Amino acid sequence: MLTLPLLLCIAGLANAQLTPSPIFTPPPADAGTTPAPQQTVPNQQWSNLLGDLLYFYEAQRSGQLPDDNRVSWRNSSGLQDGSDVGLDLSGGYYDAGDYIKASYPLSWVLTSVCWGATVFGQGYDLANQTAYLDEMLRWGLDWLIEAHPDNSTFFVQVGDDTIDNNYWGGDQDIPTPRPSYQVKDTNPGTDATAQASAAFSSCAFLYAGGILNSTSSATAPSGIENKTYANTLLRHAVGLWELSVNASGGMDVYQDAVPAVGDAYPSSGYGDDLTLAALFMALATSSSSAYQQALLYYSKYKLSGSNAVLNWDSKIPAVYTLFTELALARPAWAGAANLTGWRSEAERWMDGVVSGGKGGAYMTGGGLLYYPGDSDSASLNPALNAAMALTHYAPIASTSDKTSAYLDFATSQLNYTLGDNPMSAVYVVGINPNSPNRVHSAMASGGDNINAIDTDPDGPDLHVLYGAVVGGPDKDDKFWNIRSDYIQSEPALDYAAPLLTLAAFAVMNNPTDPYFTALQAGAYSPPSGHPCDDSWACHSGLSEGGKIALGVVISVVGIAFLLCIVWFVWRMRKR
Ligand SMILES: *[C@@H]1O[C@H](CO)[C@@H](O)[C@H](O)[C@H]1NC(C)=O
Ligand SMILES: *[C@@H]1O[C@H](CO)[C@@H](O)[C@H](O)[C@H]1NC(C)=O
Ligand SMILES: *[C@@H]1O[C@H](CO)[C@@H](O)[C@H](O)[C@H]1NC(C)=O
Ligand SMILES: *[C@@H]1O[C@H](CO)[C@@H](O)[C@H](O)[C@H]1NC(C)=O
Ligand SMILES: *[C@@H]1O[C@H](CO)[C@@H](O)[C@H](O)[C@H]1NC(C)=O
Ligand SMILES: *[C@@H]1O[C@H](CO)[C@@H](O)[C@H](O)[C@H]1NC(C)=O
Ligand SMILES: *[C@@H]1O[C@H](CO)[C@@H](O)[C@H](O)[C@H]1NC(C)=O
Ligand SMILES: *[C@@H]1O[C@H](CO)[C@@H](O)[C@H](O)[C@H]1NC(C)=O
C-alpha cells in the first residue's frame, strides 16, 4: 500500500543528495535596491545573487521535473528526446532562449562551475546554496551520462536549429522531430568528447571531496562529497578520454562529424580541450602520466604565448591558470619546480587583460573588456570569463601587487555587469528593477507568435527568468532591452556560469553590497533607435542613417568627378 507514495517520493527526490534548508525563492527585483541588513560576510545580497544564478538553471531544465521544482511556470518537457535512436535522452538543460540541448557548451559550464567550487566552495555553504549547487550539477551531469551510452558514442545535440528557430512559444508545443546527433569512434568529435571528459573529471574531483586550494582552512562544499557518484563520473571521464585520444577515426572538430551543430556552437579546435581534459584527469586520478599527457598536448598544439579569449570554445587561459594551481597544490607530480614557468605564462595573459586587453581586445568607453568577434555576439561573456580566471589566479600570483591588480580588474567587470556601466543596466534578470525584462526566452516571455516577439506580450515578460545573464550591450555600451534582439537579450547557460564562481568568491570575501543595491528604479532607460548587430538588418556595419549618408557622399563625389572630366575635356578642346 505504501509502495506507490514511496516510489513517487523517491522519483521526486531522484536528483537530490542534500535537502535545501531553507528553501530559497528569488526575492522580487525591488529587494535589490536596498543594502543588506548587515555589511558582513556573508552579505545577504551576494547570497541572493548566487541563489538567483542557480535558480536560472532550474528554470532551464528539460525532462521530467521533480516534485521539488521551484519554477512553478515550467512543465515537464522533451520526454521523447532520444526516442529516434532508441535511447532516453530526456533531461538536461535547454541551452538558451530556445529548446536545443547542446553538450559542448554545457560541458564547459559544468567544468567551470565544478572547478570554481573546488576553490571557492565555502561560498555556496555560507549562502545556504550547496544543495542547489548539487542539484544544478547533477541535472547536467546525469544527462551527460545518458548522452554517453557506451564508450564509442557521445551525443552532442538534441534538437535541430532550423526547426527550433521557427518556433516561439511555451514548453508544451516544442516542435518535433527533435533529432539526436552523435559523434562516434569512427566519426569523432575530439573537442566535444574531451570537454565532456573534463566536465566529468572536474566534477568527480569535487564529489570526491577534493579541494584545489593551498590554504589550510579551505574545505569542500559541505555535504557534497559522495564517493559513489564521484566514481560514476570518473568512469565516464575515463571512457570519454579514451574515445578522445584513441578514436579509430582519429581526431577532428565535432562539426565535421555533425554539420548540424555548426549553426550554433562550431568549435575552432581541440588542442585546448585535450589539454584541459588531461589536466582535470590528472587532478581527479592523481595521475602523473595524465599530467605528462597534458604537457605533451600543450606543446603539440602550441598553446604557449596566447592572448586568446576565454569562453566555451577557447580554453587556453583556463589551461594556464590550472597548470599554476596544480604546480602549487600538487607539487609531487605537477612540477612545482616549474612554478615560475607557469606563473610567467599565466601572468603574461593576465597582465595583458588588466592592461586593457591584448590580442585585439580593448576596453569599451564604459569599461567592459571587449574581444572583437567573440564579444560581438555576447559582450559580457568574454569579460566575465576573464574575471573568473583572474579570480582563480589572483590568490596565487607571484606578487601582492599582481594579486590586487587582478582582483581589482575582475571586480570592475563584475561591477559593470551589476550596473556600474553607462546605461546603469543590471545584466542579471530579476535582481534589480534595472535588469532586462524583455528577455529573448521563448518559455519565459509568455508569447507564442514568432512574428511578434516584441509585442506579444507588449511589455515585460510574463515570467521573470531570475538569475539569467543576457548577452549584454554593444561595443558602445548601449543596451536596448528588446526581446527579439537575441544578441543582446538572450540568456544562455554559459553566460551565467562564470558569475557563479565570481558570486561564490564574493560571498566568501566581500562584506559590502554588490553594486546594484545603489540603483533605484528608473536608473536605466533604453536608448532611442535600434541596436546594430546580427539580429538587425545592418550586417555591413553601417546603420540605415549611415548607409544613406554614405550614398549621398558617393553621389556628390561622383557628380563632382564627372563635372571635372567635362571641364577638363572642354579646356583641352579650347587649346
Ligand atoms: C550518492 O550518490 C548516489 C548516486 O547518485 C546516490 O544514489 C546516493 O543516494 C548518494 N548518497 C548520499 C549519501 O547522498
Ligand atoms: C542560512 O541559513 C541559516 C539557518 O537557517 C540562517 O540563519 C542564515 O541567515 C542563512 N544565511 C543566508 C545567507 O541565507
Ligand atoms: C506549462 O503548462 C501550462 C498548462 O498547460 C501552460 O499554461 C504554461 O504556459 C506552460 N508553461 C510554459 C513555460 O510553456
Ligand atoms: C582558498 O580558501 C581560502 C579559505 O577558505 C580562501 O580565503 C581563498 O580565497 C581560497 N582560494 C585560494 C586560491 O587560496
Ligand atoms: C567505458 O570505459 C571506462 C574506462 O575504461 C570503463 O570503466 C567503463 O566500464 C566503460 N563503459 C562501458 C559501458 O563499457
Ligand atoms: C591509446 O592506445 C594506445 C595503444 O593501444 C594505448 O597504449 C594507450 O594506453 C591508449 N590511451 C588511452 C588514454 O587509452
Ligand atoms: C616550464 O613552464 C613553461 C611554461 O611557461 C614551459 O614552456 C617550459 O617548457 C617548462 N619547463 C619545464 C622544464 O617543464
Ligand atoms: C565595485 O563596486 C563596489 C560597490 O559599489 C565598490 O565599492 C568598488 O569600489 C567597485 N570596485 C571596482 C574595482 O570598480
XYZ file of C-alpha atoms and ligand atoms in Angstrom:
687
model
C 0.000 0.000 0.000
C 2.856 2.329 0.750
C 4.732 1.368 -2.381
C 3.198 3.951 -4.706
C 3.692 7.005 -2.472
C 7.159 5.725 -1.653
C 8.047 5.354 -5.323
C 6.654 8.816 -6.079
C 8.648 10.210 -3.204
C 11.838 8.602 -4.475
C 11.093 9.814 -8.008
C 10.521 13.307 -6.657
C 13.851 13.337 -4.885
C 15.844 11.468 -7.514
C 18.047 14.455 -8.178
C 18.722 15.479 -4.608
C 21.534 14.391 -2.361
C 21.096 17.285 0.071
C 17.911 18.894 1.317
C 17.872 22.649 0.738
C 17.483 24.494 4.009
C 15.980 26.981 3.985
C 14.182 26.743 0.617
C 15.427 29.658 -1.496
C 12.946 31.628 -3.560
C 14.322 34.603 -5.509
C 13.163 37.833 -3.873
C 11.374 40.359 -6.111
C 13.581 42.741 -8.092
C 12.787 45.618 -5.707
C 14.725 43.827 -2.971
C 17.852 44.588 -4.979
C 17.636 48.325 -4.251
C 18.343 48.243 -0.527
C 21.518 47.483 1.397
C 21.796 44.120 3.110
C 20.839 44.239 6.805
C 24.476 43.610 7.741
C 27.621 44.533 5.860
C 29.349 41.337 6.941
C 30.419 38.071 5.345
C 28.145 36.548 4.128
C 26.334 39.578 2.754
C 22.679 38.713 2.062
C 22.670 40.490 -1.312
C 25.602 38.427 -2.591
C 23.930 35.282 -1.273
C 20.745 36.225 -3.142
C 22.731 36.710 -6.339
C 24.252 33.237 -6.003
C 20.801 31.812 -5.273
C 19.264 33.528 -8.294
C 22.006 32.249 -10.601
C 21.374 28.649 -9.539
C 17.611 29.205 -9.887
C 18.156 30.148 -13.543
C 19.490 26.652 -14.254
C 16.417 25.163 -12.613
C 14.248 27.211 -14.970
C 16.193 25.852 -17.959
C 15.515 22.207 -17.096
C 14.334 19.786 -19.728
C 12.790 16.401 -18.912
C 10.577 15.154 -16.107
C 10.538 17.840 -13.423
C 10.767 16.592 -9.820
C 8.285 17.447 -7.074
C 10.615 19.961 -5.504
C 10.828 22.060 -8.708
C 10.684 25.705 -7.652
C 9.824 27.192 -11.042
C 6.035 26.930 -10.962
C 5.525 28.092 -14.547
C 7.719 25.339 -16.037
C 6.364 21.941 -17.120
C 7.963 18.604 -17.843
C 9.020 18.570 -21.490
C 11.194 16.848 -24.058
C 10.209 13.460 -22.634
C 10.612 11.741 -26.009
C 14.148 13.033 -26.537
C 16.359 10.187 -27.738
C 13.465 8.054 -28.996
C 14.805 8.470 -32.549
C 17.882 6.475 -31.503
C 16.163 4.130 -29.076
C 17.600 5.863 -26.007
C 16.333 8.002 -23.172
C 17.957 11.393 -23.720
C 15.343 13.291 -21.724
C 16.599 15.621 -19.019
C 19.475 18.054 -19.181
C 19.160 21.746 -19.898
C 17.806 23.904 -22.677
C 20.820 25.819 -23.824
C 19.453 29.348 -24.171
C 16.217 31.064 -25.189
C 15.126 28.152 -27.366
C 14.841 24.385 -26.873
C 18.131 23.000 -28.149
C 20.203 20.816 -25.815
C 23.910 21.167 -26.618
C 26.627 19.098 -24.908
C 29.709 21.074 -25.852
C 28.879 24.409 -24.184
C 27.144 22.552 -21.312
C 30.327 20.593 -20.629
C 32.303 23.818 -20.288
C 29.634 25.228 -17.952
C 29.844 22.186 -15.666
C 33.651 22.152 -15.809
C 33.960 25.789 -14.824
C 31.381 25.542 -12.027
C 32.939 22.383 -10.512
C 36.391 23.900 -10.856
C 35.207 27.069 -9.076
C 33.551 25.056 -6.298
C 36.778 23.171 -5.562
C 38.425 26.503 -4.756
C 35.574 28.737 -3.539
C 33.118 26.067 -2.381
C 32.647 27.698 1.010
C 30.772 30.499 -0.719
C 27.953 28.060 -1.530
C 27.865 26.906 2.097
C 27.781 30.430 3.517
C 24.878 31.323 1.195
C 22.971 28.108 2.048
C 23.171 27.188 -1.653
C 25.185 23.952 -1.638
C 22.094 21.751 -2.032
C 21.111 23.776 -5.089
C 24.646 23.541 -6.449
C 24.394 19.749 -6.131
C 21.048 19.743 -7.970
C 22.321 22.065 -10.680
C 25.379 19.900 -11.332
C 23.547 16.584 -11.216
C 20.821 17.747 -13.600
C 23.548 18.395 -16.179
C 25.882 15.510 -15.342
C 23.106 12.896 -15.238
C 22.138 13.946 -18.735
C 25.732 13.785 -19.971
C 25.789 10.241 -18.574
C 22.759 9.405 -20.756
C 24.485 11.092 -23.682
C 27.404 8.675 -23.248
C 25.587 5.317 -23.504
C 28.688 3.339 -24.496
C 32.364 4.079 -24.902
C 32.260 4.671 -28.643
C 29.314 7.103 -28.693
C 28.614 10.589 -27.396
C 25.551 12.706 -28.157
C 26.402 16.327 -28.865
C 22.991 17.824 -29.573
C 19.280 17.127 -29.294
C 17.008 19.297 -31.430
C 17.599 20.919 -34.771
C 18.306 24.639 -35.084
C 16.406 25.097 -38.323
C 13.263 23.544 -36.805
C 13.721 25.237 -33.456
C 14.386 28.693 -34.867
C 10.958 28.639 -36.499
C 9.227 28.167 -33.160
C 8.456 30.712 -30.453
C 6.286 29.556 -27.588
C 5.984 27.575 -24.388
C 7.365 24.224 -23.327
C 4.238 22.221 -24.226
C 4.398 22.573 -28.022
C 8.106 22.231 -28.685
C 8.340 21.297 -32.368
C 9.299 17.812 -33.456
C 11.193 15.960 -34.750
C 13.987 16.508 -32.252
C 16.868 14.633 -33.831
C 19.685 13.285 -31.652
C 23.163 13.932 -33.061
C 26.155 11.832 -32.084
C 29.886 11.632 -32.589
C 31.400 8.160 -32.677
C 34.634 6.280 -32.516
C 34.608 6.150 -36.324
C 33.338 9.722 -36.737
C 34.994 11.603 -33.885
C 34.355 14.966 -32.269
C 37.534 15.302 -30.256
C 36.717 18.716 -28.774
C 33.250 17.610 -27.612
C 34.370 14.314 -26.064
C 37.464 15.863 -24.447
C 35.474 18.758 -22.974
C 32.847 16.311 -21.674
C 35.641 14.251 -20.132
C 36.872 17.426 -18.406
C 33.357 18.069 -17.062
C 33.207 14.562 -15.622
C 36.693 14.611 -14.112
C 36.471 18.124 -12.630
C 33.119 17.219 -11.063
C 34.393 13.771 -9.983
C 37.124 15.617 -8.109
C 34.540 17.878 -6.448
C 32.259 14.943 -5.485
C 35.252 13.071 -4.103
C 35.567 15.957 -1.650
C 38.619 17.381 -3.353
C 39.812 20.935 -2.898
C 42.163 22.787 -5.187
C 43.277 25.345 -2.693
C 46.572 25.555 -0.877
C 45.058 27.449 2.059
C 44.850 25.102 5.040
C 41.451 26.398 6.176
C 39.824 25.628 2.818
C 37.088 22.981 2.729
C 34.891 21.383 0.081
C 31.242 22.495 -0.020
C 29.764 20.751 2.974
C 27.846 17.546 2.265
C 28.614 17.409 -1.448
C 31.045 14.554 -1.044
C 29.702 11.291 -2.481
C 32.271 8.676 -3.451
C 29.711 6.540 -5.308
C 28.744 9.409 -7.550
C 32.367 10.502 -7.932
C 33.275 7.007 -9.176
C 30.427 7.007 -11.696
C 31.576 10.372 -13.001
C 35.163 9.198 -13.196
C 34.218 6.116 -15.216
C 32.606 8.382 -17.818
C 35.558 10.755 -17.701
C 37.969 7.942 -18.493
C 35.747 6.419 -21.194
C 35.413 9.778 -22.933
C 39.106 10.449 -22.536
C 39.980 7.179 -24.275
C 37.471 7.993 -27.009
C 39.104 11.417 -27.456
C 42.687 10.257 -27.748
C 42.279 6.806 -29.327
C 39.262 7.039 -31.661
C 39.705 4.812 -34.707
C 38.580 7.777 -36.819
C 41.437 9.926 -35.491
C 40.851 13.451 -34.221
C 38.552 16.114 -35.601
C 36.359 19.044 -34.605
C 32.817 17.888 -33.888
C 31.043 19.966 -36.506
C 32.868 17.900 -39.149
C 31.197 14.790 -37.749
C 27.860 16.525 -37.184
C 27.406 19.502 -39.529
C 24.075 20.334 -37.847
C 25.901 21.709 -34.789
C 27.755 24.170 -36.996
C 24.904 26.707 -36.750
C 25.072 27.297 -33.046
C 28.334 26.122 -31.487
C 31.037 25.281 -34.035
C 34.408 24.704 -32.404
C 37.659 26.275 -33.548
C 39.920 23.417 -32.451
C 40.514 20.628 -29.947
C 44.055 21.166 -28.641
C 42.817 23.299 -25.738
C 40.064 20.797 -24.866
C 42.518 17.882 -24.864
C 44.955 19.725 -22.602
C 42.232 20.822 -20.194
C 40.799 17.281 -20.088
C 44.246 15.803 -19.371
C 44.792 18.284 -16.531
C 41.462 17.552 -14.845
C 42.059 13.824 -15.378
C 45.404 14.225 -13.630
C 43.698 16.034 -10.763
C 40.832 13.536 -10.404
C 43.063 10.448 -10.547
C 46.281 11.888 -9.042
C 47.954 10.623 -12.164
C 51.297 11.983 -13.193
C 51.002 10.225 -16.564
C 47.849 12.201 -17.374
C 49.785 15.288 -16.317
C 52.608 14.350 -18.719
C 49.978 13.952 -21.430
C 48.762 17.494 -20.712
C 52.310 18.772 -21.128
C 52.610 16.941 -24.455
C 49.386 18.391 -25.829
C 50.317 21.806 -24.506
C 53.421 21.836 -26.654
C 51.986 19.878 -29.606
C 49.126 22.371 -30.032
C 51.366 25.378 -29.286
C 49.196 26.762 -26.523
C 52.010 28.863 -25.124
C 52.109 32.627 -25.637
C 48.436 33.087 -26.484
C 46.236 36.103 -25.761
C 43.089 34.179 -26.630
C 39.647 34.886 -25.248
C 38.268 32.521 -22.596
C 34.878 31.037 -23.420
C 33.005 27.792 -24.290
C 35.180 27.400 -27.396
C 38.539 28.738 -26.250
C 40.104 27.488 -23.023
C 43.792 28.336 -23.233
C 43.614 30.901 -20.377
C 41.987 28.244 -18.174
C 44.860 25.904 -19.054
C 47.458 28.469 -17.867
C 45.521 29.037 -14.660
C 45.070 25.356 -13.912
C 48.707 24.492 -14.612
C 49.707 27.060 -11.998
C 47.091 25.938 -9.481
C 48.356 22.361 -9.886
C 52.011 23.336 -9.552
C 51.109 24.690 -6.107
C 48.502 22.175 -4.991
C 50.145 19.005 -6.384
C 53.865 19.695 -6.233
C 54.724 15.982 -6.098
C 53.740 15.283 -9.674
C 52.786 18.591 -11.174
C 56.268 20.028 -11.486
C 56.360 22.578 -8.711
C 59.928 23.162 -9.819
C 58.409 24.927 -12.774
C 56.009 27.072 -10.775
C 57.946 30.061 -12.067
C 57.395 28.948 -15.661
C 53.637 28.537 -15.255
C 53.348 31.757 -13.342
C 55.070 33.715 -16.066
C 52.836 32.126 -18.717
C 49.663 32.833 -16.744
C 50.734 36.327 -15.739
C 51.601 37.271 -19.301
C 47.956 36.572 -20.178
C 46.550 38.178 -17.011
C 48.753 41.272 -17.389
C 47.568 41.595 -20.983
C 43.976 41.596 -19.807
C 44.367 44.072 -16.955
C 46.433 46.423 -19.095
C 43.311 46.882 -21.210
C 43.332 43.827 -23.454
C 45.831 42.164 -25.800
C 45.363 40.177 -28.985
C 42.881 42.679 -30.434
C 40.931 43.087 -27.217
C 40.297 46.550 -25.808
C 38.222 48.345 -23.187
C 34.935 49.936 -24.235
C 34.365 53.568 -23.259
C 32.249 52.350 -20.352
C 34.886 49.910 -19.105
C 33.992 46.480 -20.492
C 36.765 44.174 -21.717
C 35.866 43.601 -25.368
C 37.147 40.977 -27.826
C 36.054 41.915 -31.372
C 34.356 38.861 -32.860
C 33.615 36.905 -29.693
C 32.175 39.870 -27.821
C 30.084 40.940 -30.811
C 27.743 38.014 -30.250
C 27.612 38.205 -26.416
C 29.628 41.046 -24.931
C 29.529 40.157 -21.242
C 30.661 36.561 -21.640
C 34.358 37.031 -22.525
C 34.688 39.715 -19.835
C 33.082 37.564 -17.131
C 35.129 34.508 -18.087
C 38.288 36.621 -17.895
C 37.164 37.864 -14.478
C 36.655 34.246 -13.416
C 40.185 33.256 -14.485
C 41.641 36.320 -12.726
C 39.754 35.448 -9.548
C 41.094 31.881 -9.598
C 44.577 33.129 -10.232
C 44.832 36.252 -8.039
C 45.462 34.449 -4.717
C 48.411 32.531 -6.215
C 50.035 35.365 -8.190
C 53.766 35.993 -7.809
C 53.421 39.376 -6.102
C 50.807 41.032 -3.933
C 50.634 43.907 -6.423
C 49.519 41.476 -9.080
C 47.039 39.876 -6.688
C 45.333 43.199 -6.118
C 45.537 44.299 -9.761
C 43.857 41.048 -10.890
C 41.158 41.174 -8.233
C 40.521 44.832 -8.976
C 40.075 44.188 -12.665
C 37.839 41.169 -12.027
C 35.742 43.323 -9.704
C 35.485 46.058 -12.322
C 33.986 43.588 -14.827
C 31.673 42.183 -12.174
C 30.628 45.721 -11.216
C 29.989 46.569 -14.863
C 27.704 43.551 -15.172
C 25.900 44.509 -11.977
C 25.118 48.073 -13.034
C 28.342 50.099 -12.997
C 28.021 50.961 -16.698
C 26.873 53.948 -18.771
C 23.336 52.508 -19.037
C 23.004 51.763 -15.328
C 21.621 48.443 -16.562
C 21.936 45.389 -14.313
C 22.524 42.463 -16.651
C 21.231 39.754 -14.300
C 17.485 39.260 -14.733
C 15.246 39.865 -11.714
C 17.898 41.092 -9.280
C 17.086 44.825 -9.573
C 14.406 46.996 -11.245
C 17.046 47.987 -13.841
C 17.522 44.399 -15.009
C 16.383 43.355 -18.513
C 12.684 42.453 -18.519
C 12.221 41.618 -22.212
C 14.440 38.596 -22.415
C 14.875 36.507 -25.571
C 13.481 33.409 -23.878
C 10.588 31.706 -25.610
C 9.414 29.988 -22.447
C 9.710 32.944 -20.064
C 8.225 35.577 -22.385
C 4.772 34.009 -22.431
C 4.384 34.848 -26.127
C 3.714 32.364 -28.902
C 3.759 34.500 -32.040
C 7.097 34.284 -33.809
C 6.153 37.253 -35.973
C 5.501 39.450 -32.966
C 8.185 38.540 -30.448
C 8.495 42.143 -29.250
C 4.803 42.922 -28.953
C 3.387 39.610 -27.728
C 3.408 40.286 -24.849
C 3.714 44.029 -25.387
C 5.563 44.752 -22.169
C 7.640 42.824 -19.661
C 7.976 39.062 -19.921
C 5.165 37.045 -18.366
C 7.654 35.170 -16.153
C 10.776 36.621 -14.561
C 13.753 34.443 -15.510
C 15.583 35.146 -12.229
C 19.341 34.767 -12.406
C 19.623 34.738 -16.201
C 22.580 36.674 -17.605
C 21.832 38.188 -21.017
C 24.213 38.691 -23.968
C 24.861 42.291 -22.987
C 25.419 45.735 -24.506
C 27.097 46.618 -27.800
C 30.655 47.935 -28.099
C 29.376 51.442 -27.348
C 27.958 50.179 -24.020
C 24.402 50.571 -25.304
C 21.675 48.123 -24.340
C 18.138 48.265 -25.750
C 16.184 45.637 -23.785
C 14.462 44.468 -26.993
C 13.173 40.885 -26.785
C 13.751 39.929 -30.408
C 17.399 41.004 -30.224
C 18.960 37.638 -29.450
C 22.478 39.114 -29.452
C 21.791 41.446 -26.529
C 18.822 39.926 -24.789
C 19.144 36.147 -24.979
C 20.160 34.254 -21.833
C 22.389 31.178 -22.064
C 23.763 28.529 -19.741
C 27.329 29.632 -20.393
C 26.617 33.349 -19.807
C 25.628 32.792 -16.170
C 28.302 30.179 -15.421
C 31.354 32.393 -14.695
C 29.199 34.586 -12.474
C 28.561 31.600 -10.187
C 32.254 31.400 -9.336
C 32.523 35.187 -9.007
C 29.476 35.317 -6.736
C 30.742 32.404 -4.589
C 34.037 34.256 -4.178
C 32.192 37.468 -3.267
C 30.016 35.663 -0.705
C 33.224 34.414 0.975
C 35.212 37.603 0.798
C 33.090 40.695 0.328
C 31.130 42.123 3.280
C 29.848 45.127 1.315
C 26.866 45.203 -1.019
C 27.064 44.454 -4.724
C 26.921 47.493 -6.993
C 23.237 47.135 -7.944
C 21.890 47.999 -4.479
C 22.771 51.620 -5.265
C 20.476 51.677 -8.321
C 16.839 52.672 -7.820
C 14.020 52.017 -10.281
C 14.323 54.201 -13.384
C 18.128 54.452 -13.444
C 18.119 52.549 -16.737
C 16.200 53.730 -19.749
C 16.671 52.296 -23.234
C 18.425 54.467 -25.838
C 16.458 55.611 -28.865
C 16.658 53.762 -32.172
C 17.810 50.225 -32.692
C 20.929 48.218 -31.974
C 23.108 47.402 -34.952
C 24.003 43.737 -34.653
C 23.314 40.430 -36.364
C 19.763 40.438 -35.018
C 19.022 43.530 -37.083
C 19.429 44.353 -40.751
C 22.725 46.162 -40.628
C 25.280 43.484 -41.441
C 27.543 45.905 -43.308
C 28.365 47.544 -40.010
C 26.590 50.739 -41.029
C 23.295 51.905 -39.609
C 20.488 52.839 -42.027
C 21.342 56.503 -41.450
C 24.990 55.748 -42.149
C 24.105 53.993 -45.394
C 22.053 56.958 -46.594
C 24.841 59.371 -45.630
C 27.417 57.234 -47.438
C 25.153 57.093 -50.523
C 24.905 60.904 -50.570
C 28.690 61.278 -50.246
C 29.317 58.806 -53.085
C 26.818 60.608 -55.350
C 28.298 64.046 -54.640
C 31.853 62.809 -55.234
C 30.732 61.041 -58.436
C 28.978 64.122 -59.843
C 31.966 66.338 -58.964
C 34.268 63.854 -60.710
C 32.089 63.882 -63.861
C 31.945 67.703 -63.880
C 35.710 67.762 -63.507
C 36.175 65.493 -66.571
C 33.738 67.575 -68.631
C 35.622 70.748 -67.660
C 38.997 69.085 -68.448
C 37.848 67.881 -71.918
C 36.341 71.323 -72.625
C 39.634 73.050 -71.711
C 41.680 70.628 -73.879
C 39.391 71.311 -76.822
C 39.852 75.094 -76.360
C 43.666 74.808 -76.646
C 25.376 9.408 -3.593
O 25.086 9.456 -4.975
C 24.393 8.302 -5.402
C 24.355 8.358 -6.929
O 23.715 9.488 -7.362
C 23.022 8.270 -4.747
O 22.311 7.140 -5.178
C 23.193 8.254 -3.245
O 21.931 8.386 -2.635
C 24.100 9.371 -2.785
N 24.444 9.177 -1.396
C 24.195 10.069 -0.474
C 24.632 9.726 0.911
O 23.656 11.109 -0.696
C 21.448 30.279 6.134
O 20.603 29.508 6.957
C 20.721 29.818 8.343
C 19.916 28.803 9.135
O 18.654 28.661 8.601
C 20.265 31.247 8.569
O 20.420 31.611 9.903
C 21.127 32.174 7.716
O 20.659 33.500 7.805
C 21.097 31.748 6.245
N 22.051 32.557 5.503
C 21.793 33.107 4.322
C 22.874 33.897 3.698
O 20.713 32.982 3.776
C 3.050 24.957 -18.606
O 1.768 24.375 -18.809
C 0.689 25.266 -18.562
C -0.606 24.471 -18.631
O -0.663 23.800 -19.853
C 0.734 26.390 -19.565
O -0.299 27.310 -19.320
C 2.081 27.096 -19.431
O 2.187 28.103 -20.404
C 3.220 26.118 -19.599
N 4.488 26.786 -19.355
C 5.337 27.098 -20.348
C 6.619 27.725 -19.959
O 5.094 26.869 -21.510
C 41.119 29.084 -0.543
O 40.384 29.075 0.650
C 40.620 30.188 1.482
C 39.943 29.955 2.821
O 38.671 29.464 2.658
C 40.171 31.456 0.745
O 40.381 32.578 1.531
C 40.930 31.568 -0.580
O 40.463 32.670 -1.307
C 40.759 30.303 -1.380
N 41.476 30.341 -2.637
C 42.775 30.153 -2.848
C 43.224 30.124 -4.244
O 43.553 30.018 -1.944
C 33.988 2.728 -20.562
O 35.359 2.854 -20.256
C 35.623 3.009 -18.870
C 37.094 3.303 -18.713
O 37.866 2.395 -19.407
C 35.182 1.756 -18.136
O 35.422 1.893 -16.757
C 33.699 1.554 -18.382
O 33.268 0.369 -17.780
C 33.388 1.519 -19.853
N 31.944 1.574 -20.022
C 31.286 0.673 -20.734
C 29.806 0.856 -20.818
O 31.847 -0.252 -21.298
C 45.599 4.508 -26.609
O 46.009 3.376 -27.304
C 47.350 3.003 -27.030
C 47.716 1.864 -27.955
O 46.759 0.853 -27.877
C 47.488 2.622 -25.555
O 48.811 2.304 -25.263
C 47.052 3.823 -24.716
O 47.042 3.467 -23.349
C 45.669 4.306 -25.098
N 45.398 5.541 -24.405
C 44.346 5.701 -23.657
C 44.186 7.003 -22.957
O 43.501 4.858 -23.544
C 58.178 25.475 -17.662
O 56.989 26.146 -18.000
C 56.993 26.756 -19.265
C 55.683 27.465 -19.429
O 55.872 28.773 -19.126
C 57.252 25.740 -20.359
O 57.272 26.366 -21.597
C 58.547 25.037 -20.082
O 58.747 24.042 -21.036
C 58.527 24.432 -18.700
N 59.801 23.843 -18.394
C 59.942 22.636 -17.859
C 61.322 22.185 -17.553
O 58.981 21.917 -17.621
C 32.834 47.797 -7.308
O 31.630 48.222 -6.689
C 31.721 48.339 -5.286
C 30.316 48.568 -4.744
O 29.760 49.690 -5.300
C 32.723 49.440 -4.947
O 32.833 49.562 -3.564
C 34.073 49.062 -5.539
O 34.991 50.096 -5.337
C 33.953 48.798 -7.028
N 35.222 48.266 -7.482
C 35.734 48.484 -8.696
C 37.044 47.918 -8.991
O 35.111 49.089 -9.544
